[in-house]
Amino acid sequence: MSNLNRRQVLKAIGLTAGAAVLGEAGAVAAPIAPKAGGGFVYSLNMSTIRGHNLGFVKELEVAAKAGFTSVEIWIDTLQTYLQSGGSLTEAKKIIEGLGLKIEDAIGFAPWLADDESTRKKALEQLQREMDMLAQIDCHRIAAPPAGVTKGPVLDLDVVTERYLTILKMGEQTGVMPQLEMWGRLTKSETHKPGTLCSYAMR
């Protein structure tokens, strides 16, 4: 990594995944492998190829063909696969057969929402998603600021309390929620220290 800059790494990742989607096997160069014992793994976020609407299994196949061994999946893509007749047992076999590991999953349960009813349903949704991911050996789920992208700012103590709630859920399921920041935090003249501004998408 010492002789590669960020642009080169992103270019290499983009080329391998993109060429696999297009079936240009001859144009695919193997992704940059992590150094032994380095503790760093390259993982393909399926949003990279999401626009092709390949479906859960095909996305996994493309990632494997491109040389990746780790991926981040989208919850809704997995759910569509299950609703179409697939099963978690079958999905796990496919994942293992392709030599892949699901490092993380992205969902949008509004766990930070101020409305108590909305937040309660979101926690139930998140619980189902965690239980589902545990069955395919995925032990992380992104926790984006769904539910608070608009409206008044949230006090950081409130954010901490709500995040602690889902962390406890993660301890029980073995699927840990990872706080994910979207874009940047906006700052206005009314922003006070100790509060969390509304999130702004890029």
PDB file of C-alpha atoms in Angstrom, residues 1 17 19 39 43 63 75 83-84 99 103 110 112 121 125-126 135 159:
ATOM      1  CA  MET A   1       0.000   0.000   0.000  1.00  0.00           C
ATOM      2  CA  ALA A  17     -15.881  -5.238 -10.229  1.00  0.00           C
ATOM      3  CA  ALA A  19     -15.220  -5.773 -15.730  1.00  0.00           C
ATOM      4  CA  GLY A  39      -5.435  -7.015   9.432  1.00  0.00           C
ATOM      5  CA  SER A  43     -14.585  -5.664   0.793  1.00  0.00           C
ATOM      6  CA  ALA A  63     -17.847 -10.156  -6.609  1.00  0.00           C
ATOM      7  CA  ILE A  75     -30.619  -6.047   3.338  1.00  0.00           C
ATOM      8  CA  GLN A  83     -39.254 -13.563  -0.967  1.00  0.00           C
ATOM      9  CA  SER A  84     -38.539 -15.152  -4.341  1.00  0.00           C
ATOM     10  CA  GLY A  99     -15.424 -18.430  -1.134  1.00  0.00           C
ATOM     11  CA  GLU A 103     -18.467  -8.683   6.306  1.00  0.00           C
ATOM     12  CA  PRO A 110     -34.901   4.363  11.520  1.00  0.00           C
ATOM     13  CA  LEU A 112     -32.701   7.155  15.701  1.00  0.00           C
ATOM     14  CA  LYS A 121     -41.007  -0.559  14.912  1.00  0.00           C
ATOM     15  CA  GLN A 125     -37.106  -4.446  12.170  1.00  0.00           C
ATOM     16  CA  LEU A 126     -33.459  -4.261  13.191  1.00  0.00           C
ATOM     17  CA  GLN A 135     -27.750 -17.175  10.015  1.00  0.00           C
ATOM     18  CA  VAL A 159     -27.983   9.641  20.279  1.00  0.00           C
TER      19      VAL A 159
END
